[in-house]
């Protein structure tokens, strides 16, 4: 019963880490999206040299363990540049950059799956390249990429726990702190696990709702269900 | 007749990675004329049409629209392309937009037309191709023939001076080609200037002012449809026609 008591005692503190965990996930997702979409567009339609730089960026970030990136930023690059950012911000930036690499690949694949015909058709009507990308290519590519994109949520949610290592007060960090206090690792880590699972479940429901909203009648390539 | 052709192509060349595909093509189309290109797969027909509106930039040669040179400069090309409507073999409708929105989108974004006016114009164009009642459907909900007619309406909405058709019926089931050819026939009758790549010989013989046989990137032979289909001069034209008539049926089985 000591375990239960420890959980009850710890719960409010751990639960208040949810907003931190979700905050990091949301910021990283948004940052990955904001960088990933233009990087995918440039990779396909843009300047060759810039496209190669992006390819290098994607390649490097996909090859780095999250923890390495996190330490590099937290102990290395940010102090070196004299930037005094909170662990939370640095965690969100590191995860966001990594996600941007994955999201670039997701959107690039989606744009390519459209085929060149959509661009030809749009340009044949007198649209500029940018008008075609904005009005024709992206609305379709984003819909196509939704199923792949929604995987980024559980990935980032689970990855967000590594920010424990730089002391971000997210769910796992708070759980660990309570373990030190109560000496009840099992019940408390199980509590953390359940919180992550529920966050995953809830997030996926939101995403499936969005997928349904984005579906186009008769269009097979979008989402199922 | 107006002495300036609506469309003039002069000595066009295009290579892909060092392989010449278009090797010096010239022709003119006057207002209201329909020219039909025929030729074997890989002859360069699609490449030629795309070179005309600069979707593919030719290596050499010139294209003139009403006497004005079509140049690939950012500001001008988008204007020229509106004036040269293009219809593709695979329709290339915008799948995320309804039939109406497909026709409307360039009116709004390119012509910057007022919303209400664009809608009215788009509906008129859909009615013109017999699809006024399908305006709310998405491309995936249309038959191939309907989809191709929407793509024709989409091009027509820009008020083009010339229409370029690239095998508009070859992706369709045989029973659906008729409705598309009928729309094109009416368009020609209404005085549209057209360049059509097609192997529908019935259509060509009844609508074309001239048939041009293109092979290996060059126009090998051209003349009135009767002459090309019934008394081709070149051996290669004869061979090609006999193969085509096996595929598409004889000349006299007129469509539509
Ligand atoms: N973007 C490209 N890059 C390289 N080669 C190309 C490209 N586009 C076309 N080609 C080549 O150019 C040749 C002519 O192609 P094109 O599509 O113009 O022929 P076509 O006459 O339209 O044939 P079809 O009747 O099959 O449509 C083909 O050999 C094709 O492989
Ligand atoms: Mg072709």
mmCIF file of C-alpha atoms in Angstrom, chain B residues 14 24 61 71 76 186 188 211 225 233 251:
data_model
loop_
_atom_site.group_PDB
_atom_site.id
_atom_site.type_symbol
_atom_site.label_atom_id
_atom_site.label_comp_id
_atom_site.label_asym_id
_atom_site.label_seq_id
_atom_site.Cartn_x
_atom_site.Cartn_y
_atom_site.Cartn_z
ATOM 1 C CA UNK B 14 14.831 19.949 -78.283
ATOM 2 C CA UNK B 24 13.599 21.160 -86.571
ATOM 3 C CA UNK B 61 13.645 27.841 -82.556
ATOM 4 C CA UNK B 71 9.540 33.880 -74.663
ATOM 5 C CA UNK B 76 5.449 37.092 -69.907
ATOM 6 C CA UNK B 186 -18.186 21.634 -81.489
ATOM 7 C CA UNK B 188 -13.702 23.546 -83.826
ATOM 8 C CA UNK B 211 -2.933 16.311 -90.862
ATOM 9 C CA UNK B 225 -6.769 14.455 -94.151
ATOM 10 C CA UNK B 233 3.272 9.599 -100.248
ATOM 11 C CA UNK B 251 -11.332 5.720 -91.322
#
